[in-house]
XYZ file of C-alpha atoms in Angstrom:
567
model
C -25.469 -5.784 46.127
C -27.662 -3.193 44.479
C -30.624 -4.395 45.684
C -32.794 -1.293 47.274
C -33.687 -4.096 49.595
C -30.712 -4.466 51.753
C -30.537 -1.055 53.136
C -32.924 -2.980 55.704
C -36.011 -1.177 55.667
C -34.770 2.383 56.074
C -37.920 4.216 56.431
C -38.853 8.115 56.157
C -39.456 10.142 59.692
C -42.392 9.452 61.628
C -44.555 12.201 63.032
C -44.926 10.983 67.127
C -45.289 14.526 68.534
C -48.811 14.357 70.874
C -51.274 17.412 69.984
C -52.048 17.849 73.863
C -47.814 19.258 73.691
C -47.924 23.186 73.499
C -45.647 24.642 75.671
C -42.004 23.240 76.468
C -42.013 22.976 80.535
C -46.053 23.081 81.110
C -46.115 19.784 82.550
C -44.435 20.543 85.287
C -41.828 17.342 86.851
C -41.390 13.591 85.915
C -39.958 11.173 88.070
C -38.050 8.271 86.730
C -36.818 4.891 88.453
C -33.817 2.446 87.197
C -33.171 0.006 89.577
C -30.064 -0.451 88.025
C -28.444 3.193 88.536
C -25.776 4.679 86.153
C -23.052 5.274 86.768
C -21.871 7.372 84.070
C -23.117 8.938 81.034
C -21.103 8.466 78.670
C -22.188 5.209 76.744
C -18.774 5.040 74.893
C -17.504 4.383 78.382
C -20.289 2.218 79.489
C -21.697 -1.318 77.775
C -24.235 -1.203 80.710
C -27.816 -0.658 79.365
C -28.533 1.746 82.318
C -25.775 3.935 81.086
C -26.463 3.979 77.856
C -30.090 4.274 78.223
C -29.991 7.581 80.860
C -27.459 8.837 78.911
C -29.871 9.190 75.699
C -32.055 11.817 77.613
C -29.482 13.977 77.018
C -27.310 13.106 74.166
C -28.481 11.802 70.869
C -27.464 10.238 67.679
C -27.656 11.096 63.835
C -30.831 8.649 63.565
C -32.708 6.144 65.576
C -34.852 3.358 65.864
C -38.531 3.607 66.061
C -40.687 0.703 68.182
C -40.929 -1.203 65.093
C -37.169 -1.098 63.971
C -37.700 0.924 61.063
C -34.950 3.829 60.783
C -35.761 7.333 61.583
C -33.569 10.829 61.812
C -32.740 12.628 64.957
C -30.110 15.330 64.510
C -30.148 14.306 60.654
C -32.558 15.711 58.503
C -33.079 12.545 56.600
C -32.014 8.661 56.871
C -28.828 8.184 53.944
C -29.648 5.332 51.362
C -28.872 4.743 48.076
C -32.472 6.401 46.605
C -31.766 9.512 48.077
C -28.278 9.491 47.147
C -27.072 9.526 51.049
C -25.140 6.098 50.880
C -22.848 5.335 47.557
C -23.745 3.267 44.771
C -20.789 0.811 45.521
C -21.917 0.904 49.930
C -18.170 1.810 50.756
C -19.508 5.109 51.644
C -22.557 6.945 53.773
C -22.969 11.201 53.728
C -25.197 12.348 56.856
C -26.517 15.684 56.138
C -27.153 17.461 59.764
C -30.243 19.944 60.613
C -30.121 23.263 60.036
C -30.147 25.360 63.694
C -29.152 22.596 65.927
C -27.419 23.972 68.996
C -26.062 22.610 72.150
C -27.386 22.811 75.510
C -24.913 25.498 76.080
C -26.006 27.951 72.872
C -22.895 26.989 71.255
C -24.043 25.179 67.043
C -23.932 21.273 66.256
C -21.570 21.012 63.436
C -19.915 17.995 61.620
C -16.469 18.656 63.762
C -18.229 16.981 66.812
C -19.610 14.018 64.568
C -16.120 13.663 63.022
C -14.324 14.037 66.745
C -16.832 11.258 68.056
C -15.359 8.853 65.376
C -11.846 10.087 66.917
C -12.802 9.486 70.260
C -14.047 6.080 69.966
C -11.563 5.017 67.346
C -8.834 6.390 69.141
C -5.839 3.558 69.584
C -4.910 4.311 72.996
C -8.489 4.165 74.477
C -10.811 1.568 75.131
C -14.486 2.000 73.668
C -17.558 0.206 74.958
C -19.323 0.500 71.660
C -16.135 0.108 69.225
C -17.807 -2.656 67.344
C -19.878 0.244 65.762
C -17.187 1.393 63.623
C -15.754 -1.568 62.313
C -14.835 -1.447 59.195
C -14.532 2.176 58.704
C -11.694 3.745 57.041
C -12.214 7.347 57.593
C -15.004 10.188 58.839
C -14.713 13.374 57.175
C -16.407 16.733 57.630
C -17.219 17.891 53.957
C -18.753 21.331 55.300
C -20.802 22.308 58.431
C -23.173 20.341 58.571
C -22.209 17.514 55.981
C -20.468 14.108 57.529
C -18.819 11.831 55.028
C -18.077 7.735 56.856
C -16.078 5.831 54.496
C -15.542 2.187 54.917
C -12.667 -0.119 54.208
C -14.779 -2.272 52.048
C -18.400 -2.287 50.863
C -20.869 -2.186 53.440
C -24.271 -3.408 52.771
C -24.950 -2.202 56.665
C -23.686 1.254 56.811
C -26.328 1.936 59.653
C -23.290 1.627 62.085
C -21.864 4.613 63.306
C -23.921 7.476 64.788
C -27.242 5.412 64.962
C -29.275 4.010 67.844
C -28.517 5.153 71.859
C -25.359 3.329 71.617
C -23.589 5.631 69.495
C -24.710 9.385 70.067
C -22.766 12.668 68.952
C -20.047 14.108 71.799
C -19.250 17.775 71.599
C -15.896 18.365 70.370
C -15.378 21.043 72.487
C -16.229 19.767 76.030
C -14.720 16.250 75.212
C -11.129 17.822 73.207
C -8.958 16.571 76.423
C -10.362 13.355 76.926
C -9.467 11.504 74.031
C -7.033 7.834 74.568
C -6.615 6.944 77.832
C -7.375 10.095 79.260
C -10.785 9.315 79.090
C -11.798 7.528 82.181
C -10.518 10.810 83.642
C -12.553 12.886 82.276
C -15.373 13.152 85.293
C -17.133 15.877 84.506
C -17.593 15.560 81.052
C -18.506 11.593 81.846
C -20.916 12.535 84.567
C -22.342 15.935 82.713
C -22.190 15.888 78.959
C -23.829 19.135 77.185
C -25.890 17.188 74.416
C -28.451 17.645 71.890
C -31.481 15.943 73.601
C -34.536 17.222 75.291
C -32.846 17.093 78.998
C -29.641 18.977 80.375
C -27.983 17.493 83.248
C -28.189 19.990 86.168
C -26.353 17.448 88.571
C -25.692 13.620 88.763
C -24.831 11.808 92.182
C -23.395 8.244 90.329
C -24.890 5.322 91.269
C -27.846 7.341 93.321
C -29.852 9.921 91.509
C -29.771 12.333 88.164
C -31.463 16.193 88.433
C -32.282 17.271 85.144
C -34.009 20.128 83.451
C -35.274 21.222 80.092
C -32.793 22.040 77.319
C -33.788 25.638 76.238
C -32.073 24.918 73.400
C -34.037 21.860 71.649
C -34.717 22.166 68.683
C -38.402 22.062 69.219
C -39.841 24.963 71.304
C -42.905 22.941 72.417
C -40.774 20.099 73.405
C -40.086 18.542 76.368
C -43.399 19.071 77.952
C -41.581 18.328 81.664
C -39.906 21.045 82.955
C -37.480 19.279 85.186
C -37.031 15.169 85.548
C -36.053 13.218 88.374
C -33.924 10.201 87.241
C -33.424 7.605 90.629
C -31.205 4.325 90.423
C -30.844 2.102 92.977
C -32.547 -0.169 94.939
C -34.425 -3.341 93.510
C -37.054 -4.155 90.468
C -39.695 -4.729 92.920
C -39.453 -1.304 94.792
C -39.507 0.164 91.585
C -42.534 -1.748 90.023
C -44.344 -0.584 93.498
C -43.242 2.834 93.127
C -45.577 3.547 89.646
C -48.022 0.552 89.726
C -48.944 0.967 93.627
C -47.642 3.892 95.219
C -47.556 6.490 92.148
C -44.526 7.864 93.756
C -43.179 7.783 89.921
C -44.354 7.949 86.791
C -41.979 5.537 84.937
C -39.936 2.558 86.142
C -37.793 0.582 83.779
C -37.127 -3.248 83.613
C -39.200 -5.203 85.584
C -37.199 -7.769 86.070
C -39.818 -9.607 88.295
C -41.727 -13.210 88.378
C -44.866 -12.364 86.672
C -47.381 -13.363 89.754
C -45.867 -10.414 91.619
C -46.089 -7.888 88.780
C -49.987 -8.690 88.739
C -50.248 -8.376 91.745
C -48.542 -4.863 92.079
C -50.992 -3.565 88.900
C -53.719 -4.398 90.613
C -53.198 -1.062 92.732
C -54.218 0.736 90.351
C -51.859 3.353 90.028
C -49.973 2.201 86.720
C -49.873 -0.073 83.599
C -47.212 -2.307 82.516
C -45.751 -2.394 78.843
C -44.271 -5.575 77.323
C -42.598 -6.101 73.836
C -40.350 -8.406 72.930
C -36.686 -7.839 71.407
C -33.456 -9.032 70.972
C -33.013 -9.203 74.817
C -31.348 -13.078 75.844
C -30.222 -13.765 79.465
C -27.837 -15.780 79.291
C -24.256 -17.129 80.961
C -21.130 -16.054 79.389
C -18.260 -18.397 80.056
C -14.501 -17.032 80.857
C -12.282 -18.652 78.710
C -9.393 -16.544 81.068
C -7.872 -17.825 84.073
C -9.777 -15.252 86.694
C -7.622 -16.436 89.788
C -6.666 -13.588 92.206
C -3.095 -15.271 92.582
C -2.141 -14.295 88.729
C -0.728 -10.715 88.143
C -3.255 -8.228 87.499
C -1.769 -7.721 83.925
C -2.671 -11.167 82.505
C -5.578 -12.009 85.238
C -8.776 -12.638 83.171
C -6.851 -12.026 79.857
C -6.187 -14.321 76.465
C -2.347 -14.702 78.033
C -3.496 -17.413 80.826
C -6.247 -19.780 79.491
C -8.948 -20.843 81.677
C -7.870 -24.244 83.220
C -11.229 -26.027 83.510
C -13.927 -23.325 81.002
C -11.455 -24.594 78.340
C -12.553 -27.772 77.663
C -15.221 -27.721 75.240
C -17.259 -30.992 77.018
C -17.247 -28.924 79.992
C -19.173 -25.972 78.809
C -21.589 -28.338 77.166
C -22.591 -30.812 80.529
C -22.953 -27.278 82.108
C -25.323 -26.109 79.208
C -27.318 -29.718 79.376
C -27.714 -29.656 82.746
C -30.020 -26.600 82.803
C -34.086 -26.645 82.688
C -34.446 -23.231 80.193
C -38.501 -23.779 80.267
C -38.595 -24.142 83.853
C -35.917 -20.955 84.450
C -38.317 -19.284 81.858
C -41.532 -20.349 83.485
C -40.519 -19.089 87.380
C -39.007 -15.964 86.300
C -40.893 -14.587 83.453
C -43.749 -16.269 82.807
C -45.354 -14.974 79.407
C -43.109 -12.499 78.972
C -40.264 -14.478 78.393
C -39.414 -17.288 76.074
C -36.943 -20.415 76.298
C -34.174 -19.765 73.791
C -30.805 -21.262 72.738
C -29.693 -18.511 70.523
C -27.866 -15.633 71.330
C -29.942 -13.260 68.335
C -33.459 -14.240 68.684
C -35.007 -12.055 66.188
C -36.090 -10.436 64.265
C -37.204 -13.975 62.380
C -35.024 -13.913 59.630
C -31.664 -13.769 61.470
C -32.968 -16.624 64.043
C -31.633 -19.927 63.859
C -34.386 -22.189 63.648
C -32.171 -25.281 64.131
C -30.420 -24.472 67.145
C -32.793 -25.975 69.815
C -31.097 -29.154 71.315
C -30.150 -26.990 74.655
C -34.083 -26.464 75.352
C -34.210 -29.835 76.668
C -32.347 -30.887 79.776
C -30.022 -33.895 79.999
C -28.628 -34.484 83.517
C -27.576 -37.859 82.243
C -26.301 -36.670 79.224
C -23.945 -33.928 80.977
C -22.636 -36.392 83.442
C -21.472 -38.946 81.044
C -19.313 -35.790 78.861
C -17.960 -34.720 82.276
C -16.741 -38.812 82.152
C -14.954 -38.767 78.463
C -13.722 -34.814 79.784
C -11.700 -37.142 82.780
C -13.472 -35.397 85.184
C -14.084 -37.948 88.165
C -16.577 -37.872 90.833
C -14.123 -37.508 94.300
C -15.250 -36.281 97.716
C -18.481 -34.940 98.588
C -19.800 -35.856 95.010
C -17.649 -32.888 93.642
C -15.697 -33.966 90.234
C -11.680 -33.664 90.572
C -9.136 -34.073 87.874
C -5.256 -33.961 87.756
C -5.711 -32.929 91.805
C -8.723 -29.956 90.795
C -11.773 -29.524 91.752
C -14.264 -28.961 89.441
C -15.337 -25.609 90.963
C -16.527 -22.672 89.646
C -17.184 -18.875 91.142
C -20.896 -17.585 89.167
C -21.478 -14.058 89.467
C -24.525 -11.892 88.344
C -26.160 -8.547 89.504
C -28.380 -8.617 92.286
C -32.099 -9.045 91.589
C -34.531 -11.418 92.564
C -34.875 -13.522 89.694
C -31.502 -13.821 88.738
C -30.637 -14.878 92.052
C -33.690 -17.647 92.131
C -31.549 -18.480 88.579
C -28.568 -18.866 90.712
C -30.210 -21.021 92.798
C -31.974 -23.488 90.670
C -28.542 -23.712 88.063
C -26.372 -24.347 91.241
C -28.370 -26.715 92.207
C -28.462 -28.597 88.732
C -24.847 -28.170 88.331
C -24.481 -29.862 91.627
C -26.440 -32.785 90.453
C -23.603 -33.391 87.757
C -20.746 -32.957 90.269
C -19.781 -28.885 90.153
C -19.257 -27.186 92.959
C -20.877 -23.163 92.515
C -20.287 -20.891 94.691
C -22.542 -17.944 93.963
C -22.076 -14.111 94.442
C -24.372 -10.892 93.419
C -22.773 -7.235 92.519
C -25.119 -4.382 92.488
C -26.050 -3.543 88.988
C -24.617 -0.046 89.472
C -21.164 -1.527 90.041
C -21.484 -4.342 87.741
C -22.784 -3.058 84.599
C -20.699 0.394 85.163
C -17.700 0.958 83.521
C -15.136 1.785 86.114
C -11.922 0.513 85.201
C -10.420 0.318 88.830
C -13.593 -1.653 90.090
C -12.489 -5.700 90.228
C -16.499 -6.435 89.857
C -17.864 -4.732 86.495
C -18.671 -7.832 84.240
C -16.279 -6.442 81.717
C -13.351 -7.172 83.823
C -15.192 -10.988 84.454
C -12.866 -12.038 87.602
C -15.603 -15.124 87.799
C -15.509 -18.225 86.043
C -19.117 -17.416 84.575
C -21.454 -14.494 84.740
C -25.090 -14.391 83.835
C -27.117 -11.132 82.444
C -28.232 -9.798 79.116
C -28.143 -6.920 77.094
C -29.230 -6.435 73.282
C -28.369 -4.546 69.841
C -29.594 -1.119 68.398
C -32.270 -1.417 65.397
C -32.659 -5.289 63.857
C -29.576 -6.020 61.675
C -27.474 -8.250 64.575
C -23.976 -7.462 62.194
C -22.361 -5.092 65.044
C -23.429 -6.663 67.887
C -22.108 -9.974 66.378
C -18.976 -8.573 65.962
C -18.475 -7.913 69.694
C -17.352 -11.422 69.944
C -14.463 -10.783 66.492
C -10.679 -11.693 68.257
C -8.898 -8.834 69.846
C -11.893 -7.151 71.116
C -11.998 -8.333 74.220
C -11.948 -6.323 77.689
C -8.192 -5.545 78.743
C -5.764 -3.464 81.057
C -4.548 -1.749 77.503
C -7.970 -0.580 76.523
C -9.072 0.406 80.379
C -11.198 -3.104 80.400
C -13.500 -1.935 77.361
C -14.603 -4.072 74.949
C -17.582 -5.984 74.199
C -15.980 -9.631 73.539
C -16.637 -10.225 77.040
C -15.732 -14.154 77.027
C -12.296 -13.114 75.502
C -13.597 -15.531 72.394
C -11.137 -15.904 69.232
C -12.526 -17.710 66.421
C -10.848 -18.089 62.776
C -14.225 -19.241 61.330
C -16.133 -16.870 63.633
C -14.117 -13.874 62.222
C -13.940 -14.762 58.461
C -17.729 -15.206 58.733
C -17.619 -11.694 60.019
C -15.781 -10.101 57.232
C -18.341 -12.385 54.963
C -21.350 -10.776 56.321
C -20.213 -7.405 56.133
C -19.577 -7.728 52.416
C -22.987 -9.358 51.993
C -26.200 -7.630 50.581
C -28.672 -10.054 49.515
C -30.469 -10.147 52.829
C -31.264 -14.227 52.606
C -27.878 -14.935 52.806
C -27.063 -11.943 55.282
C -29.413 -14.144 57.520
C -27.899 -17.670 56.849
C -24.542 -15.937 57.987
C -25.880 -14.894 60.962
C -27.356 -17.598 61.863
C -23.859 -19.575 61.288
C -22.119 -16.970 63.364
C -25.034 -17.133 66.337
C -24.495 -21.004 66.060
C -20.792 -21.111 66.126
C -21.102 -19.284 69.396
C -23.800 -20.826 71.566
C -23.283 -24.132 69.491
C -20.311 -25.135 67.929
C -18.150 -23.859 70.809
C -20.886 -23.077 73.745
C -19.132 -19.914 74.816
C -22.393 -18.250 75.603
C -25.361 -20.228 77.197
C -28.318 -18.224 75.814
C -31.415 -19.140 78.681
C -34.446 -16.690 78.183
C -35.684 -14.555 74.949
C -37.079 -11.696 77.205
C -39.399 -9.754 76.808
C -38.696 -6.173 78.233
C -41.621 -5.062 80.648
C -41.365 -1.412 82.247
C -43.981 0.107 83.678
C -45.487 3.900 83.789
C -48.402 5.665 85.848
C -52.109 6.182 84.282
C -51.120 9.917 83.976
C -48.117 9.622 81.987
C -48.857 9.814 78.361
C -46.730 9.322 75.206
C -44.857 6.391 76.109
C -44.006 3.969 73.776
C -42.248 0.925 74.455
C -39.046 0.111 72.112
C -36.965 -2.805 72.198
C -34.794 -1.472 69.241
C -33.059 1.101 70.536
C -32.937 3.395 73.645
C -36.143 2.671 76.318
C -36.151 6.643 76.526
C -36.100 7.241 72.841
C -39.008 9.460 72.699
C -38.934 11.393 76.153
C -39.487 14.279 74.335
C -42.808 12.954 73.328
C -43.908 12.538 77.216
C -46.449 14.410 78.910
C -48.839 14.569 81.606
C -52.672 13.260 81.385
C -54.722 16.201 83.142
């Protein structure tokens, strides 16, 4: 487990500063579009990439993830490994060294208390913690002085890259968050909807679910940096309004997520304004299904929890005629064209940690899903709908409203139908559904549907945390204010031994035969998740916005630092 190897490509800092950046504030404004708007920003309260992803404007991590996965520092001076003496010879412990000078927006100095009291505040056993599967497996976090932080783990840890790295997992200040640890942290609102960070954006005022006003920190720690003076951030509305806003109208500069069929992107390029971006990730669309009884006539204490099984998602043969009955290369071909790819696996890349066997679902088998719903005993009755033991085989399939995943709707409705389930359909704003609001019945945390359809992907390219999502107990509930990331309330023996396997692992060959085993068990083996598209992300930004670069490993606004205007 020596091996220098399986620190997975840690890599020294990369120089990304522009020359044409000499003055912090020269540029002037930026206007940004989400068509997805937060709703918070605080990503420890928030599994929604829109959260996560405006929140990382303005609060930041120990280290990153460049555009080509490699690992690079942030409020660290260097990345720990075992050459440099960061991460222990035995990987049961990692020792972050933090910059000299760092201050908070507010004046007030960055010290290892506030990385320490993030690790409380996520940890903490009375809250509920969107990104909790980040610090599995760690025993303690200690502050050794000022500006040294000490994360020891339960058990060797060929991975240590889990805690404080990526957008997912930035540093809170210990100060502003002191009150709002356990369940008092949904309650926090103006710490949620302003948090004083690190990064190169302060929040001067944030209308949820509408618009974020932002200006320059005066106190980043680099004095040419950012080269915008003030930043408009605007949710809301739809991916096509957005793509028209930079790539026809140049009302903005950058628009995120173009979730659109790719005839219609062309055709909005062709205005001239803007350029689009593409690169592909981990990002999979794909249907999740509730193994929880989601009925509105159980309590709301056990509704959509482990305690009441799901009376028809249950049955493995089910899940499986619902997977064979869908066309993946046609859903791929309508809705993304070239910038998406067929896919049965939940972890897609990078290569080595893609299963390269699991490809049965890419071909469709009406047939073949009718005659499972037989052996299941589900009979066709009335109207060509399937009954059994006096049910329906009905199902409720939510998503968030856009275009293409409502043409997905369509198309998967109408297969299912084919096969003898009845779908009714229904669309949530992606504000609402993606936000973390624990009183909201329609966040897809809180899954009161019998499947839901979206995607989301991992920090950096090791998949071991954001395979763990799916480890027993760490599913969304009224005890940890609906947080969690096991969103199909899965429990697997097998699933969770492989787990503890692969975090114990170094040798990165077998690290990837174990995840491919895990990735299988779950889209496979038990069909819980029905992967459908490998996207590609495409976002789009106007012909006088320089420094972007596109990353699919971490936050889409890594490097806003690095933006500036084309004269």
């Amino acid at each position: 487990m020596r091996t220098k190897s399986l620190l997975l490509g840690a890599a020294a800092a990369l120089a990304m500063a522009p020359a044409a950046m000499a003055e912090r504030g020269a540029d002037g404004h930026v206007n940004v579009i989400y068509w997805q708007a937060p709703s918070i920003l605080n990503p420890y309260l928030s599994g929604g990439t829109k959260d996560i992803e405006s929140s990382s404007i303005v609060v930041e991590p120990l280290g990153r993830y460049d555009q080509d996965g490699n690992l690079v520092p942030y409020l660290a001076t260097e990345i720990p490994t075992l050459e440099n003496g960061g991460v222990s010879e035995d990987l049961t412990s990692i020792t972050w060294k933090l910059k000299e000078g760092l201050l908070w927006s507010d004046g007030t100095p960055v010290t290892s208390k506030d990385v320490v009291f993030t690790a409380e505040y996520c940890m903490h056993p009375d809250g509920g913690c969107a990104q909790l599967a980040k610090f599995n497996n760690v025993a303690s976090v200690e502050a050794i002085d000022d500006l040294t932080v000490k994360v020891t783990f339960e058990n060797a840890q060929p991975n240590p890259y889990g805690p404080f790295m990526g957008g997912q997992s930035p540093i809170l200040q210990a100060a502003q968050f002191a009150d709002c640890l356990g369940a008092a942290a949904p309650q926090c609102t103006e710490a949620n909807f302003g948090p004083i960070g690190t990064g190169p954006f302060k929040v001067d005022e944030f209308r949820p679910n509408d618009v974020i006003s932002l200006s320059a920190n005066p106190n980043y720690r680099d004095p040419a940096k950012p080269a915008f003076a003030t930043m408009t951030f605007k949710g809301g509305g739809d991916a096509a309004a957005a793509g028209r806003a930079v790539l026809e109208t140049g009302e903005f500069d950058y628009a995120w997520n173009l979730q659109l069929a790719p005839e219609v992107i062309a055709e909005m390029e062709a205005g001239g304004k803007g350029k689009t971006v593409v690169g592909f990730g981990t990002l999979v669309e794909r249907i999740e299904m509730n193994l929880t009884n989601p009925s509105s006539d159980l309590p709301p204490e056990t509704r959509s929890t482990v305690a009441e099984p799901h009376p028809i998602l249950s049955d493995f043969k089910v899940r499986k005629a619902l997977s064979m009955a869908i066309d993946r290369e046609l859903l791929t071909e309508l809705g993304y064209g070239q910038a998406g790819r067929a896919t049965c696996n939940l972890v897609p890349s990078p290569e080595m940690y893609a299963s390269e066997t699991n490809t049965e679902c890419l071909t469709q088998d009406i047939e073949g899903a009718k005659a499972l719903l037989d052996e299941a005993g589900w009979t066709v009755g009335a109207g060509g709908i399937r009954e059994k033991d006096g049910m329906k085989l009905k199902l409720l399939y939510q998503t968030s409203t856009n275009a293409v995943r409502q043409d997905f709707q369509a198309l998967i409705k109408q297969w299912w139908g084919e096969i003898g389930v009845e779908t009714e359909l229904r669309n949530v704003s992606g504000s609402v559904f993606f936000g973390g609001d624990p009183g909201s019945p329609d966040t897809f945390q809180k899954f009161y549907a019998d499947v839901e359809m979206y995607a989301n992907n991992f920090d950096g390219t090791d998949p071991q945390s954001y395979l763990s999502m799916y480890a027993c107990g760490n599913e969304p509930k009224p005890s940890s204010q609906w947080q969690g990331e096991n969103i199909n309330r899965f429990c697997n023996e097998e699933y969770d031994a492989l787990l503890k396997e692969l975090a114990q692992t170094g040798e990165l060959e077998k690290r990837g035969e174990l995840a491919k085993k895990l990735n299988d068990i779950i889209t496979k083996e038990t069909m819980t998740i029905v992967p459908l598209v490998d996207r590609g992300r495409v976002s789009a930004h106007s012909n006088t916005l320089g420094g972007v670069v596109l990353n699919t490993w971490d936050s889409e606004l890594w490097n806003v630092a690095d933006w500036y205007r084309i004269k």
